[in-house]
mmCIF file of C-alpha atoms and ligand atoms in Angstrom:
data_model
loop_
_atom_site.group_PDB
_atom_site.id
_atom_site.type_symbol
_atom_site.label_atom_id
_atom_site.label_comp_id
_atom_site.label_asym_id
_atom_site.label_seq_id
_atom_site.Cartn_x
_atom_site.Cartn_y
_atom_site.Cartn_z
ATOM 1 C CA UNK P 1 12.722 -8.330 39.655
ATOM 2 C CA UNK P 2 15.745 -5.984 40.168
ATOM 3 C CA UNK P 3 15.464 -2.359 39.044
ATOM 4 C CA UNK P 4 18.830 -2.791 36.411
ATOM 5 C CA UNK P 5 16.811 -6.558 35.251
ATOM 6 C CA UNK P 6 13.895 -4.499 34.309
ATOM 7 C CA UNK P 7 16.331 -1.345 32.468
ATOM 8 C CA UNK P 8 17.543 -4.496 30.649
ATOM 9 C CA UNK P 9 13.955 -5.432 29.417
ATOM 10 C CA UNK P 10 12.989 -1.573 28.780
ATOM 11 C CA UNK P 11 16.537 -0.491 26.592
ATOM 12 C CA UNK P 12 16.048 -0.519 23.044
ATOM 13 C CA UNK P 13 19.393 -1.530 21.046
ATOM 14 C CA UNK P 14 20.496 -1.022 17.842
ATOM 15 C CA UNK P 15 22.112 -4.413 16.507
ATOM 16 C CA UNK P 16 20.290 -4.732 12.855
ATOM 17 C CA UNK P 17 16.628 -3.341 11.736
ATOM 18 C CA UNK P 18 14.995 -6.306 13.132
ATOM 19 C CA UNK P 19 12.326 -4.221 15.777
ATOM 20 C CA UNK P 20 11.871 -1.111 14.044
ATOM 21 C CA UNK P 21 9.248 0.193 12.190
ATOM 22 C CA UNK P 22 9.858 2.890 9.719
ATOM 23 C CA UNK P 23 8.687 5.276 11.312
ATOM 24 C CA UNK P 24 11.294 5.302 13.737
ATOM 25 C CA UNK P 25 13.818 5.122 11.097
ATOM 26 C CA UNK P 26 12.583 7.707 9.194
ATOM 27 C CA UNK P 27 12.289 9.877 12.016
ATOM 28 C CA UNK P 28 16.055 9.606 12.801
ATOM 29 C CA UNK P 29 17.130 9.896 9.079
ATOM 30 C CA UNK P 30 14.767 13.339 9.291
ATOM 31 C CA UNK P 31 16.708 14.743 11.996
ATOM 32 C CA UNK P 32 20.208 13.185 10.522
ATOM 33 C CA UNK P 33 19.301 15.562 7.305
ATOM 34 C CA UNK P 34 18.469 18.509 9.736
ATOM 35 C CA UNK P 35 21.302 18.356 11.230
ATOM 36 C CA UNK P 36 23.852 18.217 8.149
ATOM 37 C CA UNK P 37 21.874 21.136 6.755
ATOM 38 C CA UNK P 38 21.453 23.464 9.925
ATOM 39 C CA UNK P 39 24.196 22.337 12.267
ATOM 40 C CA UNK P 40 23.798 20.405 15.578
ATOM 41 C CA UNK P 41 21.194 21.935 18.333
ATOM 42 C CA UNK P 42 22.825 24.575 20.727
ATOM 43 C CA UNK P 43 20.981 23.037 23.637
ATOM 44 C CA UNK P 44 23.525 20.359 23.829
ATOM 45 C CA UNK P 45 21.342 17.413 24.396
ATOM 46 C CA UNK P 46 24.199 14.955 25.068
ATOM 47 C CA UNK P 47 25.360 17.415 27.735
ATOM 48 C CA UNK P 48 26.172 14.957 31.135
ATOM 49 C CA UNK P 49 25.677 11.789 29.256
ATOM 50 C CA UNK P 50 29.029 9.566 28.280
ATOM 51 C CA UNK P 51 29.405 6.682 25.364
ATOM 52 C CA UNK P 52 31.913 3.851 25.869
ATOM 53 C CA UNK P 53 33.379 3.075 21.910
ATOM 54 C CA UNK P 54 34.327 -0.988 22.228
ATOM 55 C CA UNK P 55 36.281 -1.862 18.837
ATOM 56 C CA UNK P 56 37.432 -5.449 17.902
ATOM 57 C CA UNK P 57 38.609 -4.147 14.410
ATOM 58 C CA UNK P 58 40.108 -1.246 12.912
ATOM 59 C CA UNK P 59 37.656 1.834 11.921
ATOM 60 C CA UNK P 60 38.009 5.347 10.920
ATOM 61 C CA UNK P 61 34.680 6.313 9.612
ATOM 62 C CA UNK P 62 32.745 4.847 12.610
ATOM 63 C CA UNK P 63 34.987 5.474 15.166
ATOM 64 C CA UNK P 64 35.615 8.788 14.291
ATOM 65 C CA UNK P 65 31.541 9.797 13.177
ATOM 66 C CA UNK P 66 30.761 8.743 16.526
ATOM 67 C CA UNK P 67 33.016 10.697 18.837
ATOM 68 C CA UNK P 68 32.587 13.504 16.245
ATOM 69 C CA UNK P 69 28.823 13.405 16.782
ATOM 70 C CA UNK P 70 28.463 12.741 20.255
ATOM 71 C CA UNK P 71 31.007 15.794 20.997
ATOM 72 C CA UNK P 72 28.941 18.109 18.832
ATOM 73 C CA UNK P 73 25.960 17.243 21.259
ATOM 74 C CA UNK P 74 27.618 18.170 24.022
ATOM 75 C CA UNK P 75 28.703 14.705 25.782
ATOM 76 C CA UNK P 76 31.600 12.821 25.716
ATOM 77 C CA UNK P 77 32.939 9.557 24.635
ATOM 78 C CA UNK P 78 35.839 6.928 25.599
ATOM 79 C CA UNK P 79 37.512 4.469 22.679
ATOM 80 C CA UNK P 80 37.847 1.296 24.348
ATOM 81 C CA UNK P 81 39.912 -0.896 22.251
ATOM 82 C CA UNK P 82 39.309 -4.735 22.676
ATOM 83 C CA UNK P 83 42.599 -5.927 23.939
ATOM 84 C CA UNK P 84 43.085 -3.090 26.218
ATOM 85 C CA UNK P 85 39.873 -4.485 28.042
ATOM 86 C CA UNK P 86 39.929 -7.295 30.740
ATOM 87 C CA UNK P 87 37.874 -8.432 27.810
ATOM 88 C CA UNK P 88 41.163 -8.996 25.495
ATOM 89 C CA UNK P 89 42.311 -11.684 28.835
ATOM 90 C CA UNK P 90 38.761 -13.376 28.843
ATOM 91 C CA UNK P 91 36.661 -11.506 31.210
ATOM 92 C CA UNK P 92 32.919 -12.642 30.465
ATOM 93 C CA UNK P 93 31.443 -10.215 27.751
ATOM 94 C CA UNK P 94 28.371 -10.751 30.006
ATOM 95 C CA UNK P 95 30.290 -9.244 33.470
ATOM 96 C CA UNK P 96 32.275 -6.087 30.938
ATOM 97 C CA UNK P 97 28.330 -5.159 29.741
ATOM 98 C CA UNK P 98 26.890 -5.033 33.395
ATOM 99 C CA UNK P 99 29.975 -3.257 34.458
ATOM 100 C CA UNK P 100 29.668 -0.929 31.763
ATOM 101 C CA UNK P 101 26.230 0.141 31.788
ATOM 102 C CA UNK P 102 27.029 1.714 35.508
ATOM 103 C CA UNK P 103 29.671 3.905 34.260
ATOM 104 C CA UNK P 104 27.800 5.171 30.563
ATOM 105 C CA UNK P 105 24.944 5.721 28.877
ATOM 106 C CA UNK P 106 25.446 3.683 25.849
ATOM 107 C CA UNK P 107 27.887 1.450 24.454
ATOM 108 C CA UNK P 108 28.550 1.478 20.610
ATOM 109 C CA UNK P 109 30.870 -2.074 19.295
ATOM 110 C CA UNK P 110 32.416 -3.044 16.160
ATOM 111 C CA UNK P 111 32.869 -6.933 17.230
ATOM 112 C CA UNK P 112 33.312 -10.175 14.628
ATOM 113 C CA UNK P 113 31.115 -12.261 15.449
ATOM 114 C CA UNK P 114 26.807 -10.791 15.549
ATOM 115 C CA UNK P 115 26.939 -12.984 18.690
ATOM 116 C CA UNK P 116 29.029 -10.630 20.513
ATOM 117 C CA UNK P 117 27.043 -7.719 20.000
ATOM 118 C CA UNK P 118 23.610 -10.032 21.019
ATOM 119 C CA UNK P 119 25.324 -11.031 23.978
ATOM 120 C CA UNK P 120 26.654 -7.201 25.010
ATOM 121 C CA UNK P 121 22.510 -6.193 24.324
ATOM 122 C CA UNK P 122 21.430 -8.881 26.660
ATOM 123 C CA UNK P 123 23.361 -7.920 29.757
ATOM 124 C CA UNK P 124 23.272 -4.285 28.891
ATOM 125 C CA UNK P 125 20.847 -1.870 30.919
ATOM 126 C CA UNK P 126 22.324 1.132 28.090
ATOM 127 C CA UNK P 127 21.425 0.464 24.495
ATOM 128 C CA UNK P 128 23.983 -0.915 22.734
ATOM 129 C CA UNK P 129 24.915 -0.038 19.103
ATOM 130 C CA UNK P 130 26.336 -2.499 16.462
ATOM 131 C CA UNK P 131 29.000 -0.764 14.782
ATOM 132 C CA UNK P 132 29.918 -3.581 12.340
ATOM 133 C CA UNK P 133 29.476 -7.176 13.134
ATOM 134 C CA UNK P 134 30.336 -10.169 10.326
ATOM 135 C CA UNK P 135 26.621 -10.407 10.108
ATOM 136 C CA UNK P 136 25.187 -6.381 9.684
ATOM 137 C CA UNK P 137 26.447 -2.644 9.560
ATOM 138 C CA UNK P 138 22.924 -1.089 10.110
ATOM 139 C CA UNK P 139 24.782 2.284 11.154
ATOM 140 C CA UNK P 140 26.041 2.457 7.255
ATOM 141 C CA UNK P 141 22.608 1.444 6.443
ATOM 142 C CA UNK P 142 21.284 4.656 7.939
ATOM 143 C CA UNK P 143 24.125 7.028 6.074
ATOM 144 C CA UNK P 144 23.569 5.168 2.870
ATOM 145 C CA UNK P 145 19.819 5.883 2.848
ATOM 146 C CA UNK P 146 20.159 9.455 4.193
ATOM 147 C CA UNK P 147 22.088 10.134 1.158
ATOM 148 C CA UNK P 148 20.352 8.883 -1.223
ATOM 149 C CA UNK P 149 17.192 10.979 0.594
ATOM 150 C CA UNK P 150 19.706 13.813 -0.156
ATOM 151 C CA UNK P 151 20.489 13.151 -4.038
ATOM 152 C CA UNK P 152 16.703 11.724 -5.006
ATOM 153 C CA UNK P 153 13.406 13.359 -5.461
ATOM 154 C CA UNK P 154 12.014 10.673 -4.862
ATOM 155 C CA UNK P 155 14.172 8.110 -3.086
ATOM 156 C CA UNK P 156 10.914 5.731 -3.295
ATOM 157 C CA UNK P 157 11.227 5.526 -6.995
ATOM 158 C CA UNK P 158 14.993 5.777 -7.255
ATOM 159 C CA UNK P 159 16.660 2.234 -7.875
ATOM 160 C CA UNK P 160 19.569 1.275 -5.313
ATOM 161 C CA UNK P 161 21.678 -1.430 -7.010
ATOM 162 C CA UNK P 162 24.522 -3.492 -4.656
ATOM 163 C CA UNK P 163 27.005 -5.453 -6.308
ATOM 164 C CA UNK P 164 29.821 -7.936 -4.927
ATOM 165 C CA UNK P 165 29.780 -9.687 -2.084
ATOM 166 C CA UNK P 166 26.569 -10.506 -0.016
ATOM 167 C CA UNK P 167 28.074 -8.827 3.456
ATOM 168 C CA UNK P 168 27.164 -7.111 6.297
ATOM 169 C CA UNK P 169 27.084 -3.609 4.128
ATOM 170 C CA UNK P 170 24.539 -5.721 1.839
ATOM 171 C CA UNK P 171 22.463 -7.506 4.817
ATOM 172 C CA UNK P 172 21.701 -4.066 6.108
ATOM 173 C CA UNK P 173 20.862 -2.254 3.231
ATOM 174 C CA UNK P 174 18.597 -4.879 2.129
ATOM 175 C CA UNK P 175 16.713 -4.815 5.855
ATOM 176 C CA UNK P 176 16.649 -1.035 5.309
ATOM 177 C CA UNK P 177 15.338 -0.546 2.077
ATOM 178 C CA UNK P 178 12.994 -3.567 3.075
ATOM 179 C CA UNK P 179 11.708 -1.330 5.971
ATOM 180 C CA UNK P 180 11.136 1.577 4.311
ATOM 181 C CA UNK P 181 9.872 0.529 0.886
ATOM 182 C CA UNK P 182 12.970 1.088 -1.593
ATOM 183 C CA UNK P 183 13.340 -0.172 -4.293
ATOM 184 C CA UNK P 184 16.946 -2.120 -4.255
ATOM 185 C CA UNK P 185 18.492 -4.895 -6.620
ATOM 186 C CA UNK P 186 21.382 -6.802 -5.377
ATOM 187 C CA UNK P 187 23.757 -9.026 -7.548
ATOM 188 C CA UNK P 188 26.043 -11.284 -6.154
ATOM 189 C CA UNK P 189 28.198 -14.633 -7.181
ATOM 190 C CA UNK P 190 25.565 -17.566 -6.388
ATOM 191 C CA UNK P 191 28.230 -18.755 -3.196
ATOM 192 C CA UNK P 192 28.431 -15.053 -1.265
ATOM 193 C CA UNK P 193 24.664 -14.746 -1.231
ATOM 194 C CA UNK P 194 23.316 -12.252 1.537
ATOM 195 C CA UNK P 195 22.201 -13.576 4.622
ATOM 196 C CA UNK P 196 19.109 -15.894 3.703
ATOM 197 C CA UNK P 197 17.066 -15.652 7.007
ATOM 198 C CA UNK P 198 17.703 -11.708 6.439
ATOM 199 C CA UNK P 199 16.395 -11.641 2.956
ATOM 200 C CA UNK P 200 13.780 -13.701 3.818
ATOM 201 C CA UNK P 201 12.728 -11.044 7.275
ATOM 202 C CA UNK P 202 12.931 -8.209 4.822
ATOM 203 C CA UNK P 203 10.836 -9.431 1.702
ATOM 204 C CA UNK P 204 8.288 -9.587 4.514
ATOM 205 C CA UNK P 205 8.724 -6.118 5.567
ATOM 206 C CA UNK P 206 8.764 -5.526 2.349
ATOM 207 C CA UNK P 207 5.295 -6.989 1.217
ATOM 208 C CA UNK P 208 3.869 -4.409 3.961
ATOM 209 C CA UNK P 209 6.133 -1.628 2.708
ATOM 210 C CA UNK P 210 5.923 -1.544 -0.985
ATOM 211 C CA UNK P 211 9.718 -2.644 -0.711
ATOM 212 C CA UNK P 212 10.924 -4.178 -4.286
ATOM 213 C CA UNK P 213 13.991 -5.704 -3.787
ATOM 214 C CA UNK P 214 15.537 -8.428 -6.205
ATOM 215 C CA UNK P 215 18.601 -10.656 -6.082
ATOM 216 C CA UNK P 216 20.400 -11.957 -8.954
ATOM 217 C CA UNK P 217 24.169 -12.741 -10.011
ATOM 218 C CA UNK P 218 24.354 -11.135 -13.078
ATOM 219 C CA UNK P 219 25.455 -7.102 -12.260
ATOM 220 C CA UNK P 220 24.003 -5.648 -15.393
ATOM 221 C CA UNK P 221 20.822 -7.068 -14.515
ATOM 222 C CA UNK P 222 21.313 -5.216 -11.063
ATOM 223 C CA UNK P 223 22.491 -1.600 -12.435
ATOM 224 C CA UNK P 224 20.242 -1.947 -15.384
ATOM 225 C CA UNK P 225 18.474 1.771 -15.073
ATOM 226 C CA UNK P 226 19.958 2.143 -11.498
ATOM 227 C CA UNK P 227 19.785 5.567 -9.292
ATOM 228 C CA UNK P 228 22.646 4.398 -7.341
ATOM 229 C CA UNK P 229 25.331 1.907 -7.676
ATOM 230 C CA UNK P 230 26.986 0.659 -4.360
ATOM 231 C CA UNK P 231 29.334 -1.805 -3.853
ATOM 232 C CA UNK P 232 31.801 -2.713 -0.486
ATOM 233 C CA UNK P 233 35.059 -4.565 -0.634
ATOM 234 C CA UNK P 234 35.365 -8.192 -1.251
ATOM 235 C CA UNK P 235 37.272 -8.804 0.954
ATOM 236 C CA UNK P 236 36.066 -8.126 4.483
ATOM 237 C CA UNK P 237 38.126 -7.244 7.886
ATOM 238 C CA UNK P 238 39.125 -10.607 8.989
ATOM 239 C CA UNK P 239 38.862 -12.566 5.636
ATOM 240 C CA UNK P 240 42.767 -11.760 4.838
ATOM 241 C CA UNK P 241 42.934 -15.547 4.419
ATOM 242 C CA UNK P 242 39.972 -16.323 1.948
ATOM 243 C CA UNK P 243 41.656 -12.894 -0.047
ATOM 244 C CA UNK P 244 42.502 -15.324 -3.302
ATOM 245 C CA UNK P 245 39.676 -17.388 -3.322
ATOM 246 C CA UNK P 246 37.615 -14.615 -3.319
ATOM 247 C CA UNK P 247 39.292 -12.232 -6.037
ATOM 248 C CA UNK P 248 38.789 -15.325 -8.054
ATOM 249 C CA UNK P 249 35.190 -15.822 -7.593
ATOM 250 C CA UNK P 250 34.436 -11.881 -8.146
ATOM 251 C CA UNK P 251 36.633 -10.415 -10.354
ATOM 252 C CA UNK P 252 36.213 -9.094 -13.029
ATOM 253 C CA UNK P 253 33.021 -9.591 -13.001
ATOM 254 C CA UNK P 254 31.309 -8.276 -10.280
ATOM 255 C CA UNK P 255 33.739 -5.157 -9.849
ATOM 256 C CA UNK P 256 32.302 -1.413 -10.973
ATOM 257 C CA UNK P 257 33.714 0.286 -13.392
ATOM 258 C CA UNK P 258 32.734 1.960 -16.443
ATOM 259 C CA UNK P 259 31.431 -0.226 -18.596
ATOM 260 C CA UNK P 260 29.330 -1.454 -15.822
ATOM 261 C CA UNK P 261 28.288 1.884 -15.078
ATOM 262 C CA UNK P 262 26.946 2.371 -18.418
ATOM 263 C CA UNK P 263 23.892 -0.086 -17.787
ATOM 264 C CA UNK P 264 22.575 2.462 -15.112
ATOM 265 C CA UNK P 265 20.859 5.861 -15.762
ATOM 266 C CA UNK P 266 23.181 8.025 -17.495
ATOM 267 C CA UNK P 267 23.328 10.465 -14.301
ATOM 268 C CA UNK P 268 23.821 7.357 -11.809
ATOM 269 C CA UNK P 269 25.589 7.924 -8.430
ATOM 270 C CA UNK P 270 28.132 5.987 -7.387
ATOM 271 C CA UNK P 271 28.137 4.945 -4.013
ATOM 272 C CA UNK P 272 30.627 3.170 -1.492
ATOM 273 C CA UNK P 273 30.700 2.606 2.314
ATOM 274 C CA UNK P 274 34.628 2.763 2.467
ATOM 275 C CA UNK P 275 37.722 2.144 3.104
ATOM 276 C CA UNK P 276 37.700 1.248 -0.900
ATOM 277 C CA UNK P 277 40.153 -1.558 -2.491
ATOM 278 C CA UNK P 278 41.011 0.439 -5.779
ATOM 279 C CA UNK P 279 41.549 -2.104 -8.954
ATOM 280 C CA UNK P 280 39.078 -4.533 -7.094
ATOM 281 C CA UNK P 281 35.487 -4.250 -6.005
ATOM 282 C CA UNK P 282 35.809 -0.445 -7.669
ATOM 283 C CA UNK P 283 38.243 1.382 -10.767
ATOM 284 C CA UNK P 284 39.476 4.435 -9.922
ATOM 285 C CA UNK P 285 37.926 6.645 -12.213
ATOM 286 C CA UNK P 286 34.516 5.267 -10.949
ATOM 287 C CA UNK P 287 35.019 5.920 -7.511
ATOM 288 C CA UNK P 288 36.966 9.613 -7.803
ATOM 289 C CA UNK P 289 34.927 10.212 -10.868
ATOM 290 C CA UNK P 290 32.167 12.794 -11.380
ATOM 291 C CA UNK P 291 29.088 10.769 -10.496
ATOM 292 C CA UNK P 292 30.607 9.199 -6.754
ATOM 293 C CA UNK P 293 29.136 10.698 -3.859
ATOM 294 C CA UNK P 294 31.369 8.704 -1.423
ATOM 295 C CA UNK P 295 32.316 11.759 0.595
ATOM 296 C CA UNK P 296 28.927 12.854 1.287
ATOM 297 C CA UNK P 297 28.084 9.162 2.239
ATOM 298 C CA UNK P 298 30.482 9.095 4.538
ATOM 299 C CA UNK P 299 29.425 12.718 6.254
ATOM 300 C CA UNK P 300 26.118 11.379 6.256
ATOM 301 C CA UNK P 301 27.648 8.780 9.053
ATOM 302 C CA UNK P 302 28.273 11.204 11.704
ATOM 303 C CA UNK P 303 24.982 12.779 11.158
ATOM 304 C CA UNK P 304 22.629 9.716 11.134
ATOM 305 C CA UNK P 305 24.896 8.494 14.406
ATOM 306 C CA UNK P 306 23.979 11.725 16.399
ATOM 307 C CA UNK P 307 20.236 11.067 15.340
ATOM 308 C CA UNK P 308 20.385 7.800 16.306
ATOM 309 C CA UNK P 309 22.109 8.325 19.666
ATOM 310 C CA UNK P 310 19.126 10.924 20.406
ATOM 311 C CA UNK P 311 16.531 8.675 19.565
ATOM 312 C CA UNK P 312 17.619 5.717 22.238
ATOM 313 C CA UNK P 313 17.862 8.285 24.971
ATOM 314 C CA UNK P 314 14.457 9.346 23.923
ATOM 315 C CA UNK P 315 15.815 12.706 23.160
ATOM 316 C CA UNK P 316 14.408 13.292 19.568
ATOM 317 C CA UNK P 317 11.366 14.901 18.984
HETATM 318 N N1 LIG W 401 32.360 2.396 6.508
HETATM 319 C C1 LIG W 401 32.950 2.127 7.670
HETATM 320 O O1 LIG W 401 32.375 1.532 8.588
HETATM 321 O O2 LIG W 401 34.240 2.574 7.760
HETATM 322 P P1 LIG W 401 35.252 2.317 8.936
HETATM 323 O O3 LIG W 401 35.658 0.879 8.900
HETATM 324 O O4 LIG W 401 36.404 3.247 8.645
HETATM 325 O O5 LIG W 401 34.594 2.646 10.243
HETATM 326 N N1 LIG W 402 32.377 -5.291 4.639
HETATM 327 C C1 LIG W 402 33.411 -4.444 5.182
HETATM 328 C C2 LIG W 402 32.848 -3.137 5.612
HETATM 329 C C3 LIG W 402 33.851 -2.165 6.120
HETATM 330 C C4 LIG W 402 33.236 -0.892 6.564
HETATM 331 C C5 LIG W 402 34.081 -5.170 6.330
HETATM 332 O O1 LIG W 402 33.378 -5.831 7.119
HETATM 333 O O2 LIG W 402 35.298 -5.080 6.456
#
């Protein structure tokens, strides 16, 4: 077997929660919370090590988190987007992975299709990193629970509810919070159901970790007594086309405002992954209103990235 056959065997990726035990996830959302409270380690532990950014879609939060993290760590990054790749005239994803793994140290993608992203991880000797597929977001996944670590007592107890559409934001959350024992109710309309093979992994994580997590379609039932109250847009990057078919089918509804908010605990956070569609999945006074913690979500990202990044170059301790 080849050395860079058997790096390919020994990388560990980072394409959903599928493989992780929560013990490594809570050790990266422990460090992700040290950081954002004490800064980023002076030793630089990035320092000499490079991270290739491959985007199919648009991104400011992810794109930006990363770089941002990986510079405060002391290495340095490259934005790669699709079509400026040999990739965008239909070189193999299988030949741009092997290529890329001699140049970097790990290659973070934001792709459509989960496929992609499986078939970057299985030529890869660097771990890759999912940074949105149609399928998962687990990097949200990670700021979502770090902040509600940061706003709970007791994040165990605390109920997480998702309503709207049953999407990548809601397939990783419901892995996560399977994982690591959360409590988490999701409501969406009966045809834009999460992932069923995903609900079905994490109710069996979830048996092991104390996990309760329900699905309905009825959002009052969801927020009824909730913690936290998330929701993403409705519609996703690349569904421009389904956009009226789908406003029909969730609004009004599945969208949050405050009448909805009213069925969760009277100190409730509000909670989105961003960007927002105002007048649809959220009202403005919900999401720029006193309980939404948006911004701090969206901080979280950059600090749960650098943690992560650490962790698959075995550089967290
Ligand atoms: N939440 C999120 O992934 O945002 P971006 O699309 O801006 O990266
Ligand atoms: N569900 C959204 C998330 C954006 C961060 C999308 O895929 O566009």
């Amino acid at each position: 077997m080849g050395e860079a056959r058997r790096d390919m065997q020994r990388v560990k990726h980072f394409l959903d929660y599928d493989g992780y035990t929560a013990r490594e996830i809570n050790k990266i959302l422990k460090a992700a919370l040290l950081f954002r409270k004490r800064g980023y380690p002076a030793s630089k532990p990035l320092r000499n090590k490079v991270v290739a950014l491959i985007f199919q879609k648009p991104s400011t939060r992810t794109r930006v988190s990363f770089q941002s993290a990986i510079a405060r760590l002391g290495g340095d990054s490259m934005y790669l987007g699709w079509s400026e790749l040999q990739l965008g005239r239909g070189e193999p994803v299988s030949d741009t992975s092997r290529v890329l793994a001699r140049y970097v140290d790990a290659v973070v993608a934001r792709v459509f299709q989960h496929s992609m992203v499986e078939e970057l991880a299985a030529h890869s000797a660097v771990p890759v990193i999912n940074a949105l597929s149609d399928k998962h977001h687990p990097c949200q996944a990670l700021a979502d629970i770090m902040t509600v670590m940061q706003y709970s007592k007791k994040p165990s107890r605390s109920k997480i509810a998702f309503v709207g559409d049953g999407n990548n934001v809601c397939n990783s959350l419901i892995q996560i919070c399977g994982l690591l024992g959360l409590r988490l109710s999701v409501a969406t309309p009966p045809s834009y159901k999460p992932d069923s093979e995903t609900v079905s992994k994490a109710l069996k994580w979830a048996e092991e970790s104390g996990a309760e997590i329900t699905l309905t379609d009825d959002p009052a039932e969801a927020v009824a007594e909730a913690d936290f109250v998330y929701t993403d847009v409705f519609v996703s990057m690349g569904q421009e086309e389904e956009r009226e078919k789908k406003l029909r089918e969730f609004l009004p509804k599945y969208q949050v405002n405050a009448e909805l908010m009213k069925h969760a605990k009277p100190d409730a956070k509000f909670m989105h992954c961003m960007p927002m569609h105002l007048g649809e999945e959220v009202t403005a006074n919900v999401a720029y209103g006193p309980s939404s913690i948006i911004y701090d979500q969206a901080e979280n990202r950059m600090h749960t990235e650098a943690a992560l990044l650490l962790f698959l170059m075995g550089r967290l301790r």
